[in-house]
XYZ file of C-alpha atoms in Angstrom:
701
model
C 0.012 -0.069 -0.042
C 2.752 2.490 0.767
C 4.262 1.555 -2.691
C 0.882 2.674 -4.342
C 0.775 5.575 -2.667
C 4.327 6.518 -3.427
C 3.918 5.824 -6.879
C 3.941 8.751 -9.491
C 0.193 9.831 -10.500
C 0.714 10.164 -14.086
C -2.547 11.938 -14.860
C -1.131 15.136 -13.209
C 1.973 17.089 -14.666
C 5.139 17.214 -12.392
C 5.731 20.091 -10.367
C 8.713 21.688 -8.855
C 9.345 19.265 -6.613
C 9.154 16.347 -8.908
C 6.269 13.966 -9.754
C 3.069 14.420 -8.236
C 1.966 10.851 -6.025
C -0.975 9.445 -5.760
C -1.055 10.622 -1.999
C -2.053 14.058 -3.572
C -5.891 13.191 -2.849
C -5.311 12.786 0.927
C -3.250 15.952 1.285
C -5.845 18.009 -0.966
C -9.130 16.814 0.217
C -8.875 14.633 3.274
C -8.254 17.592 5.781
C -10.337 19.943 3.625
C -13.404 18.059 2.942
C -15.436 21.408 2.205
C -13.303 21.782 -0.903
C -14.789 18.687 -2.255
C -18.345 19.454 -1.423
C -18.244 22.939 -2.908
C -17.150 21.012 -6.145
C -19.985 18.873 -6.009
C -22.218 21.801 -6.185
C -20.732 23.462 -8.949
C -19.683 26.930 -9.423
C -21.626 29.285 -8.378
C -23.065 26.900 -5.850
C -26.821 25.961 -7.003
C -27.556 22.713 -5.634
C -30.353 20.938 -7.522
C -31.554 17.164 -6.772
C -35.213 17.231 -7.949
C -33.995 17.761 -11.693
C -32.746 14.064 -11.672
C -36.158 12.774 -10.943
C -37.152 12.149 -14.833
C -33.653 10.571 -15.276
C -34.314 8.222 -12.123
C -37.912 7.464 -13.396
C -36.833 6.552 -16.949
C -33.546 4.519 -16.245
C -35.579 2.827 -13.023
C -38.557 1.890 -15.553
C -36.465 0.168 -18.110
C -34.340 -1.616 -15.156
C -37.568 -3.060 -13.832
C -38.878 -4.360 -17.046
C -35.378 -5.834 -17.699
C -35.382 -7.368 -14.449
C -38.800 -8.850 -14.609
C -38.049 -10.125 -18.318
C -34.645 -11.871 -17.127
C -36.606 -13.552 -14.063
C -39.398 -14.854 -16.530
C -36.652 -16.333 -18.712
C -34.587 -17.701 -16.051
C -37.855 -19.263 -14.640
C -38.669 -20.618 -18.142
C -35.435 -22.414 -18.268
C -35.265 -23.591 -14.795
C -31.864 -21.568 -14.130
C -33.169 -20.119 -11.038
C -33.742 -23.473 -9.334
C -31.682 -23.490 -5.986
C -30.631 -19.661 -6.029
C -30.745 -17.594 -3.317
C -33.171 -14.038 -3.973
C -29.971 -12.329 -4.698
C -28.560 -14.659 -7.146
C -31.869 -14.473 -8.660
C -31.721 -10.812 -8.922
C -28.457 -10.457 -10.433
C -28.985 -13.253 -13.008
C -32.348 -11.804 -13.823
C -31.093 -8.215 -14.289
C -28.217 -9.632 -16.243
C -30.188 -11.616 -18.661
C -33.132 -8.927 -18.867
C -30.948 -6.116 -19.886
C -29.367 -8.072 -22.541
C -32.839 -9.165 -23.487
C -34.312 -5.870 -23.820
C -31.343 -4.708 -25.781
C -31.619 -7.318 -28.476
C -35.452 -6.664 -28.565
C -34.631 -2.866 -29.085
C -32.187 -3.673 -31.898
C -34.907 -5.954 -33.713
C -37.528 -3.031 -33.482
C -34.882 -0.669 -34.698
C -34.175 -2.552 -37.573
C -37.700 -2.875 -38.881
C -38.281 0.612 -38.321
C -41.047 0.630 -35.292
C -38.599 2.999 -33.006
C -41.255 5.605 -33.353
C -44.149 3.070 -32.472
C -44.484 3.537 -28.631
C -46.682 0.622 -28.474
C -43.790 -1.784 -29.728
C -42.234 -1.034 -26.393
C -45.200 -0.210 -23.848
C -47.170 -3.419 -24.588
C -44.276 -5.925 -24.276
C -43.405 -3.995 -20.963
C -46.867 -4.190 -19.797
C -47.003 -7.921 -20.529
C -43.987 -8.619 -18.944
C -44.727 -6.910 -15.623
C -48.289 -8.707 -15.637
C -46.879 -12.206 -16.421
C -44.015 -11.477 -13.692
C -46.777 -10.469 -11.286
C -48.849 -13.500 -11.711
C -45.905 -15.742 -11.637
C -44.811 -14.544 -8.372
C -48.032 -14.610 -6.705
C -48.751 -17.878 -7.971
C -45.389 -19.550 -6.776
C -44.654 -16.882 -3.815
C -44.980 -19.793 -1.265
C -41.952 -21.722 -2.793
C -38.849 -22.233 -0.684
C -36.342 -19.260 -0.307
C -33.006 -20.258 -0.441
C -30.101 -19.193 1.313
C -26.292 -20.468 1.516
C -25.410 -22.143 4.771
C -22.308 -20.466 6.435
C -19.480 -23.201 7.179
C -18.367 -20.843 10.136
C -19.491 -17.473 11.625
C -18.414 -14.472 9.780
C -16.745 -11.603 11.400
C -18.756 -9.276 8.751
C -21.122 -6.655 10.479
C -23.459 -4.623 8.648
C -21.621 -1.564 9.454
C -19.020 -2.827 6.805
C -21.435 -1.999 4.012
C -20.964 1.627 4.545
C -17.493 0.909 2.646
C -19.658 0.239 -0.340
C -22.305 2.793 -0.236
C -20.546 5.752 -0.879
C -18.913 4.249 -4.191
C -22.412 3.319 -5.266
C -23.694 6.863 -4.697
C -21.020 8.496 -6.719
C -21.264 6.146 -9.502
C -25.071 6.679 -9.848
C -24.797 10.414 -9.577
C -21.876 10.686 -12.072
C -23.796 8.613 -14.291
C -26.758 10.929 -14.402
C -24.395 14.076 -15.636
C -24.296 15.017 -19.124
C -21.193 13.201 -21.002
C -17.756 14.866 -21.118
C -15.755 12.008 -22.636
C -14.796 11.988 -26.346
C -15.891 8.286 -27.198
C -19.441 8.937 -25.472
C -20.051 11.976 -27.513
C -18.480 10.399 -30.430
C -20.799 7.117 -30.530
C -21.885 5.332 -27.603
C -24.348 8.110 -27.246
C -24.316 9.803 -30.545
C -25.166 6.634 -32.194
C -28.334 6.162 -30.270
C -29.220 9.745 -30.697
C -29.134 9.364 -34.438
C -31.049 6.116 -34.589
C -33.701 7.755 -32.410
C -33.913 10.820 -34.608
C -34.189 8.949 -37.941
C -36.543 6.370 -36.255
C -34.854 3.123 -37.060
C -31.285 1.246 -37.072
C -29.834 1.635 -40.321
C -25.990 1.421 -41.523
C -23.913 4.424 -40.851
C -21.191 4.884 -43.479
C -20.104 7.963 -41.684
C -19.482 6.478 -38.185
C -17.555 3.320 -38.378
C -18.161 2.729 -34.547
C -21.951 2.883 -35.141
C -21.843 -0.409 -36.931
C -20.280 -2.313 -34.138
C -22.210 -4.459 -31.684
C -23.698 -1.917 -29.505
C -25.512 -3.894 -26.856
C -25.279 -1.365 -23.737
C -26.126 1.535 -26.227
C -29.252 0.164 -27.085
C -30.638 1.020 -23.639
C -29.738 4.533 -24.331
C -31.756 4.394 -27.395
C -34.624 2.965 -25.447
C -34.213 5.563 -22.989
C -34.748 8.025 -25.752
C -37.922 6.449 -27.115
C -39.536 6.121 -23.609
C -38.566 9.705 -22.678
C -39.577 11.057 -26.322
C -36.371 12.957 -25.863
C -32.569 12.490 -26.973
C -31.402 14.563 -24.387
C -33.031 13.358 -21.237
C -32.880 9.610 -22.855
C -29.176 9.891 -23.096
C -28.956 10.762 -19.392
C -31.034 8.138 -18.239
C -29.245 5.537 -20.666
C -25.857 6.730 -19.332
C -27.384 6.274 -15.793
C -28.395 2.498 -17.024
C -24.687 1.994 -18.244
C -23.346 2.981 -14.706
C -25.505 0.688 -12.866
C -23.604 -2.283 -14.260
C -21.084 -1.552 -11.875
C -23.502 -1.987 -8.613
C -24.739 -5.137 -10.298
C -21.549 -6.856 -10.747
C -20.593 -6.008 -6.977
C -23.826 -7.509 -6.183
C -22.998 -10.520 -8.181
C -19.719 -10.728 -6.384
C -20.740 -10.686 -2.931
C -23.375 -13.502 -3.829
C -20.563 -15.512 -5.352
C -18.258 -14.809 -2.609
C -20.812 -15.825 -0.208
C -21.760 -19.110 -1.802
C -18.119 -20.221 -2.891
C -15.916 -19.122 -0.145
C -17.890 -17.133 2.728
C -19.692 -13.906 3.563
C -16.544 -11.940 4.402
C -14.885 -13.231 0.893
C -18.222 -11.740 -0.823
C -17.953 -8.621 1.062
C -14.293 -8.142 0.463
C -14.823 -9.062 -3.325
C -17.633 -6.552 -3.805
C -16.043 -3.996 -1.993
C -12.757 -4.287 -3.674
C -14.151 -3.989 -6.785
C -16.848 -0.951 -6.485
C -13.932 0.835 -5.011
C -11.587 0.707 -7.974
C -11.204 3.971 -9.273
C -11.225 2.762 -13.104
C -14.545 1.035 -12.641
C -15.960 4.160 -11.126
C -14.606 6.298 -14.051
C -15.839 4.138 -16.745
C -19.206 4.021 -15.256
C -19.616 7.720 -14.454
C -18.164 8.577 -18.148
C -20.797 6.124 -20.039
C -18.168 3.818 -21.140
C -19.154 0.204 -21.711
C -16.521 -1.502 -20.143
C -18.362 -1.738 -16.838
C -21.157 -3.708 -18.521
C -18.744 -5.976 -20.228
C -17.067 -6.590 -16.844
C -20.624 -7.035 -15.229
C -21.639 -9.937 -18.149
C -18.144 -11.356 -17.820
C -18.644 -12.140 -14.148
C -22.119 -13.178 -14.332
C -21.196 -15.517 -17.093
C -18.082 -16.866 -15.017
C -20.598 -17.057 -11.820
C -23.037 -19.168 -14.009
C -20.456 -21.459 -15.541
C -19.015 -22.029 -11.905
C -22.222 -23.131 -10.471
C -22.496 -25.306 -13.344
C -19.002 -26.989 -13.036
C -19.040 -27.058 -9.321
C -22.953 -28.028 -8.807
C -22.316 -29.187 -5.012
C -20.337 -25.903 -3.878
C -21.791 -24.307 -0.865
C -25.339 -26.325 -1.318
C -27.941 -23.429 -0.297
C -30.462 -24.507 2.302
C -34.314 -23.596 2.369
C -35.333 -20.960 4.913
C -39.083 -22.241 4.566
C -41.306 -24.302 2.494
C -41.832 -27.935 1.913
C -38.964 -28.429 -0.443
C -36.369 -27.898 2.319
C -34.998 -31.708 2.744
C -31.715 -32.469 1.583
C -32.881 -34.756 -1.418
C -34.959 -32.035 -2.861
C -31.894 -29.639 -3.139
C -30.076 -32.083 -4.804
C -32.826 -32.761 -7.313
C -33.234 -28.776 -7.608
C -29.339 -28.805 -8.605
C -29.538 -31.587 -10.943
C -32.342 -30.003 -12.785
C -30.416 -26.638 -12.903
C -27.371 -28.302 -14.245
C -27.865 -27.844 -17.797
C -29.874 -24.483 -17.329
C -26.834 -23.151 -15.706
C -24.730 -23.822 -18.775
C -27.363 -22.382 -21.171
C -27.389 -19.179 -18.813
C -23.734 -19.039 -19.044
C -23.590 -19.156 -22.666
C -26.130 -16.507 -22.600
C -24.211 -14.052 -20.945
C -21.049 -14.736 -22.662
C -23.142 -13.656 -25.639
C -24.294 -10.564 -23.653
C -20.657 -9.444 -23.152
C -19.735 -9.752 -27.004
C -22.984 -7.824 -27.702
C -21.477 -5.085 -25.474
C -18.226 -4.829 -27.262
C -16.295 -6.725 -29.857
C -12.998 -7.647 -27.819
C -15.190 -9.983 -25.487
C -15.000 -12.370 -28.114
C -11.462 -13.091 -27.369
C -11.749 -12.087 -23.623
C -14.958 -14.110 -23.034
C -16.429 -16.223 -25.761
C -12.933 -18.116 -26.561
C -12.127 -19.083 -23.172
C -15.581 -20.010 -22.130
C -15.994 -22.248 -25.212
C -12.937 -24.049 -24.230
C -13.811 -24.350 -20.786
C -17.348 -26.095 -21.948
C -15.527 -28.485 -24.280
C -13.195 -29.463 -21.485
C -16.194 -30.056 -19.069
C -17.484 -32.274 -21.469
C -14.696 -34.638 -21.995
C -15.544 -37.280 -19.509
C -19.249 -37.599 -20.489
C -20.907 -39.702 -22.965
C -20.758 -38.117 -26.171
C -24.536 -37.817 -26.658
C -24.619 -35.429 -23.511
C -21.338 -33.667 -24.426
C -22.633 -32.948 -27.761
C -26.014 -31.618 -26.521
C -24.372 -29.480 -23.744
C -22.165 -27.813 -26.490
C -25.031 -27.319 -28.767
C -26.910 -25.659 -26.017
C -24.070 -23.475 -25.007
C -23.469 -22.289 -28.497
C -26.885 -21.677 -29.088
C -27.426 -19.539 -25.976
C -24.386 -17.617 -26.887
C -25.578 -17.104 -30.644
C -28.967 -15.659 -29.046
C -27.057 -13.352 -26.606
C -25.323 -11.428 -29.590
C -26.174 -13.386 -32.904
C -28.531 -10.395 -34.161
C -25.631 -8.040 -34.260
C -23.699 -10.280 -36.521
C -26.784 -10.920 -38.702
C -27.401 -7.302 -39.033
C -23.942 -6.363 -39.928
C -23.859 -9.230 -42.594
C -27.155 -8.258 -44.073
C -26.291 -4.484 -44.227
C -22.575 -4.337 -44.823
C -21.655 -7.906 -46.178
C -19.391 -8.204 -43.421
C -20.661 -9.975 -39.904
C -17.734 -8.568 -37.853
C -17.545 -4.938 -39.680
C -15.375 -3.324 -39.583
C -13.148 -6.304 -38.614
C -11.735 -8.941 -40.803
C -11.696 -7.036 -43.829
C -9.378 -9.291 -45.752
C -11.926 -12.200 -45.121
C -15.219 -10.521 -45.688
C -14.537 -7.053 -47.103
C -17.530 -4.370 -45.769
C -19.521 -1.650 -47.094
C -17.579 1.601 -47.517
C -14.241 -0.259 -46.271
C -11.059 -0.184 -48.496
C -7.582 -1.719 -48.053
C -6.408 1.694 -47.206
C -9.044 2.286 -44.643
C -8.468 -1.188 -43.088
C -5.116 -0.500 -43.029
C -5.600 2.838 -41.147
C -7.681 1.088 -38.641
C -5.249 -1.742 -37.904
C -2.330 0.778 -37.600
C -4.528 2.478 -34.749
C -5.855 -0.589 -33.225
C -3.232 -3.358 -33.012
C -0.200 -3.459 -30.888
C 3.074 -2.257 -32.456
C 6.272 -3.101 -30.169
C 6.915 -6.823 -28.937
C 9.761 -6.805 -26.586
C 10.609 -7.818 -23.065
C 11.161 -4.207 -22.148
C 7.525 -3.254 -23.341
C 6.012 -6.247 -21.988
C 7.827 -5.090 -18.666
C 6.523 -1.825 -18.877
C 2.682 -2.587 -19.571
C 2.715 -5.118 -16.906
C 4.077 -2.664 -14.617
C 1.296 -0.671 -15.659
C -1.342 -3.328 -14.924
C -0.001 -3.991 -11.575
C 1.277 -0.623 -10.142
C 1.459 2.716 -12.698
C -1.817 2.775 -14.253
C -3.469 5.804 -12.859
C -6.775 4.482 -11.446
C -5.816 1.240 -9.871
C -6.711 0.480 -5.974
C -4.173 -0.369 -3.234
C -6.005 -3.307 -2.023
C -7.106 -5.307 -5.079
C -3.598 -6.865 -6.110
C -2.068 -7.680 -2.790
C -5.272 -9.316 -1.632
C -5.629 -11.223 -4.882
C -2.058 -12.337 -4.657
C -2.702 -13.936 -1.287
C -5.573 -16.045 -2.680
C -2.803 -18.721 -3.608
C -2.272 -19.071 0.244
C -5.959 -20.272 0.827
C -5.434 -23.977 0.945
C -9.199 -24.606 0.948
C -9.876 -22.854 -2.163
C -6.625 -22.578 -3.765
C -7.590 -24.632 -7.029
C -10.327 -22.218 -7.642
C -7.849 -19.451 -6.984
C -5.320 -20.863 -9.486
C -8.431 -21.202 -12.081
C -9.305 -17.560 -11.687
C -5.614 -16.562 -11.741
C -4.824 -18.310 -15.115
C -8.012 -16.491 -16.431
C -7.077 -13.326 -15.551
C -3.480 -14.093 -17.156
C -5.144 -15.239 -20.198
C -7.100 -11.663 -20.292
C -3.887 -9.813 -19.972
C -2.247 -12.008 -22.486
C -4.691 -11.222 -25.238
C -4.868 -7.680 -24.174
C -1.097 -7.406 -24.757
C -1.001 -9.341 -27.820
C -4.091 -8.163 -29.881
C -5.245 -4.970 -28.744
C -3.756 -1.487 -28.639
C -3.059 -1.778 -25.082
C -5.225 1.185 -23.501
C -5.658 0.369 -19.889
C -9.287 0.293 -19.968
C -9.773 -2.483 -22.295
C -8.509 -5.213 -19.588
C -10.722 -3.358 -16.906
C -13.558 -6.205 -17.635
C -10.997 -8.522 -15.790
C -11.332 -6.408 -12.695
C -14.094 -8.800 -11.075
C -11.844 -11.882 -11.347
C -9.124 -10.073 -9.373
C -11.850 -9.024 -7.172
C -13.072 -12.532 -6.399
C -9.336 -13.313 -5.957
C -9.264 -10.688 -3.534
C -12.144 -12.310 -1.615
C -10.659 -15.432 -1.760
C -6.989 -13.888 -0.321
C -8.916 -12.176 2.428
C -9.869 -15.460 4.032
C -6.485 -17.050 3.810
C -6.095 -17.204 7.731
C -8.605 -16.779 10.401
C -6.366 -15.086 12.849
C -7.621 -12.120 14.812
C -4.631 -10.107 13.996
C -5.260 -10.363 10.238
C -8.623 -9.636 10.818
C -7.784 -6.075 12.061
C -5.083 -5.663 9.483
C -7.625 -6.599 6.799
C -10.318 -4.278 8.038
C -7.729 -1.331 8.437
C -6.362 -1.806 4.887
C -9.986 -2.079 3.314
C -10.795 1.210 5.393
C -7.505 3.036 4.384
C -7.857 1.949 0.733
C -11.496 3.029 0.479
C -10.968 6.398 1.958
C -8.017 6.895 -0.631
C -10.283 5.551 -3.485
C -13.354 7.803 -2.546
C -11.305 10.797 -2.652
C -10.221 10.057 -5.939
C -13.382 9.291 -7.649
C -15.533 11.989 -5.850
C -12.705 14.477 -7.327
C -12.729 16.236 -10.659
C -9.741 14.735 -11.624
C -11.272 11.203 -12.530
C -14.978 12.820 -14.213
C -17.161 15.423 -13.749
C -18.105 15.673 -10.081
C -20.693 18.349 -10.068
C -23.112 16.001 -8.915
C -25.625 18.513 -7.488
C -25.319 21.160 -9.750
C -28.700 21.753 -12.214
C -28.679 19.722 -15.038
C -30.029 22.768 -17.430
C -27.030 24.496 -16.245
C -24.496 21.657 -17.149
C -26.039 20.974 -20.482
C -24.613 24.401 -21.760
C -21.626 24.687 -19.474
C -18.732 26.209 -21.200
C -16.295 23.845 -19.173
C -18.403 20.980 -20.963
C -19.329 22.162 -24.211
C -17.314 23.672 -27.194
C -17.705 27.480 -27.753
C -18.728 26.787 -31.347
C -21.321 23.926 -30.338
C -22.759 26.781 -28.085
C -22.759 29.125 -30.939
C -24.580 26.821 -33.489
C -27.168 25.791 -30.868
C -27.908 29.111 -29.906
C -27.828 30.694 -33.649
C -28.346 28.021 -36.019
C -30.561 25.702 -34.100
C -32.756 24.897 -37.289
C -29.679 24.694 -39.653
C -27.559 21.875 -40.683
C -23.776 21.835 -39.927
C -21.276 20.219 -41.922
C -18.427 18.799 -39.719
C -14.790 19.039 -40.644
C -12.446 16.956 -38.410
C -15.253 17.274 -35.430
C -16.429 13.879 -34.431
C -17.682 14.338 -30.924
C -21.112 16.003 -32.135
C -23.489 14.604 -29.437
C -24.144 18.001 -27.670
C -25.013 19.894 -31.197
C -28.910 20.747 -31.400
C -29.034 21.635 -35.249
C -28.609 18.677 -37.792
C -25.253 17.606 -38.559
C -23.494 15.824 -41.334
C -20.007 14.508 -40.187
C -17.499 11.507 -40.227
C -14.749 9.921 -37.938
C -11.496 9.752 -38.887
C -11.537 6.172 -39.989
C -14.577 7.140 -42.502
C -14.390 8.541 -45.782
C -14.494 12.390 -45.498
C -17.840 14.028 -46.373
C -16.266 17.276 -47.050
C -13.760 15.750 -49.807
C -16.629 13.796 -51.328
C -18.713 17.019 -51.639
C -15.737 19.365 -52.842
C -13.069 17.526 -54.557
C -12.737 17.749 -58.274
C -16.029 19.877 -58.389
C -16.774 23.470 -59.590
C -17.814 26.135 -57.111
C -21.233 26.112 -58.719
C -21.322 22.236 -58.377
C -20.077 22.468 -54.679
C -22.694 24.980 -53.721
C -25.455 22.872 -55.052
C -24.525 19.793 -53.457
C -24.449 21.417 -49.989
C -27.588 23.096 -50.445
C -29.157 19.762 -51.898
C -28.146 18.160 -48.605
C -29.803 21.133 -46.505
C -26.215 22.330 -45.351
C -26.370 25.591 -43.937
C -22.879 26.201 -42.375
C -19.456 24.453 -42.592
C -17.057 23.895 -39.523
C -13.447 22.639 -39.551
C -11.704 21.972 -36.334
C -7.883 22.006 -37.192
C -7.107 21.171 -33.547
C -8.806 17.962 -34.029
C -7.401 17.349 -37.610
C -3.778 17.843 -36.230
C -4.412 15.413 -33.421
C -5.658 12.717 -35.930
C -2.727 13.290 -38.459
C -0.300 12.543 -35.505
C -2.062 9.470 -34.407
C -4.575 7.846 -36.618
C -4.354 9.545 -39.843
C -6.441 11.855 -41.820
C -7.095 12.944 -45.371
C -4.530 15.368 -46.922
C -7.303 16.907 -49.006
C -8.414 18.896 -46.052
C -6.080 21.975 -46.057
C -6.614 25.800 -45.307
C -6.081 26.754 -48.677
C -8.956 24.922 -49.670
C -11.250 26.787 -47.593
C -9.322 29.935 -48.430
C -10.467 29.083 -52.232
C -13.957 28.314 -51.282
C -14.356 31.677 -49.748
C -12.718 33.425 -52.607
C -14.888 31.507 -55.046
C -18.303 32.801 -53.262
C -19.227 29.277 -51.948
C -18.245 30.219 -48.102
C -18.503 33.154 -45.906
C -16.471 33.118 -43.074
C -17.941 33.688 -39.743
C -15.845 35.826 -36.805
C -13.309 33.748 -35.168
C -13.485 32.676 -31.241
C -10.329 33.942 -29.916
C -7.609 31.288 -29.287
C -10.023 28.489 -30.795
C -8.645 26.338 -33.318
C -11.963 25.987 -35.028
C -13.105 28.071 -38.092
C -16.764 28.298 -39.348
C -18.327 29.380 -42.237
C -21.925 30.336 -43.670
C -22.868 28.575 -47.000
C -23.353 31.310 -49.383
C -26.947 31.256 -51.079
C -29.731 33.688 -52.035
C -30.879 35.277 -48.539
C -34.240 34.985 -49.664
C -33.785 31.146 -49.507
C -32.445 30.807 -45.918
C -34.873 30.635 -43.039
C -35.519 33.922 -41.296
C -33.673 32.640 -38.281
C -30.260 31.936 -40.087
C -30.387 35.349 -41.604
C -29.507 36.816 -38.031
C -25.822 37.453 -37.846
C -25.937 36.777 -33.994
C -23.008 37.298 -31.667
C -20.311 35.122 -31.030
C -19.701 34.041 -27.534
């Protein structure tokens, strides 16, 4: 722990005294908590909390529908037999969220996003069916896990978890600030919502990948009938995967090891700053982590059916024979459950195909080695079918719309709409590793273990102690091998950004729970509690600070929507002075906050501007712009310079091209915003052809 807090904190620049240390959060906030509270209120302080009510209602309604649907599905296949209430809840939520997501995808593909009945009728039927089934079977036995020994965990320990859950949810309700979220995680659902259907997006390559989590945001937009409110509700749902994973870790640790292990696993996971950051920002790694662990837990229940057999609290089915009968009946259904959750992980993010689908398929094959071939083939078929149901519609959609089920990947094998050899080479240069050496491996492993900015001081040390737990050493070795596999795949096949291995953090957390039980001595209990408290305090000061994400948790949402710290000056200008216009974006791809219609492209897609301008006469260019309803052109030279230094960007876009269009009378420059690298132009047309609102010159901010 001392090594962790003494390590350099790479997010902040070095000062006169050398690198900033992780202990900076203690120094800044621990003895001045009023500074932190002031940041939560915004500047100037204007606390508001009731404006979150609509966000909570929309997100809560969708989560309730998903949970009810998942519970019905699990009851249908018998996967909930012998599970505790908490286990039923976490599996129902995980299954239901992906079922709802897949349903939204199907409805969007047939173009019914603007038909409210397509969503409200199934939701009502789900609630009615779940209510009837609960009333009919509410006297069934309620299962709980029998403790092998008294647990030292007390309810007061839960206070270590609650603050992190609160911060994650509060941060999840805030408007987006992260580039990828404003480029595609929320922008793509916004586009689908506005056009009323899900289609191929030739200008946003990311929008054609699997977007299982983003479908929840799309549903929220449909339910709220507003893309802005729906985006906040969808972002809140995305953040909710982290608390759901923490609950699953508690349930798994309690069943497989002990209540103490479950609590430590949940606390170690939810307090990791990386988990809080991706959850609050609206990134989907938290969802992948949740699905990965739920799949792992379901598979462990399948592979070790006698582990920590639950007992019934009440009801006629409380004898040992009945419990064994439930376990036998649930055996294959647990494998189906695991397969579906593996598919859900792949539907959330393509890399899960390597991180989750490949190892779980291999594990399923291995688990069938000693079974009769008829049983083995049936089990494998059920697992693969369930996995296909979980994610298959995404691949079918891409195959139908682009000719490549894995679009934009595997271009050499499938090709793909709008993709070229040059575009594929550009993509591969940006998304594959480049340096393979022992020195690079050591540096990257050091990042995973210590120097990555948003790690936790307790997670890895406790996980390392798991090998000392003799009673659960075999499980610990399996989990450690799986974590090592994920890191190996991350290093060999991805571009090695830190958040790509974050989905494996629940595996480390369960190892930490096992490690916490390596000995039952009282001195160790004191050390464990002290380490958890100290680590939780330090992590909370980090996740509640403005360094990790926007922490204005209680500032009015209306003010944050137009906040200069969040929204680019040119975005605010066009929102205020051309709300009914259409802006052609050049180099700017994070367009979520724009209220006018936008025509844009990512750096990995063909340039819309180049397509409209290259090898055309001034009059042809003007006619093309007007035929698309484009009223303004905005070019962000700062973003273009960044792309050219990293990913690559078309060389056609140069300042002299815009100067020529101005000289030819195609474009009229708008006044510059001092110090801003962006430039904006009005398309020159007959003044009578413009809407009155767009004839006003306006005043630049």
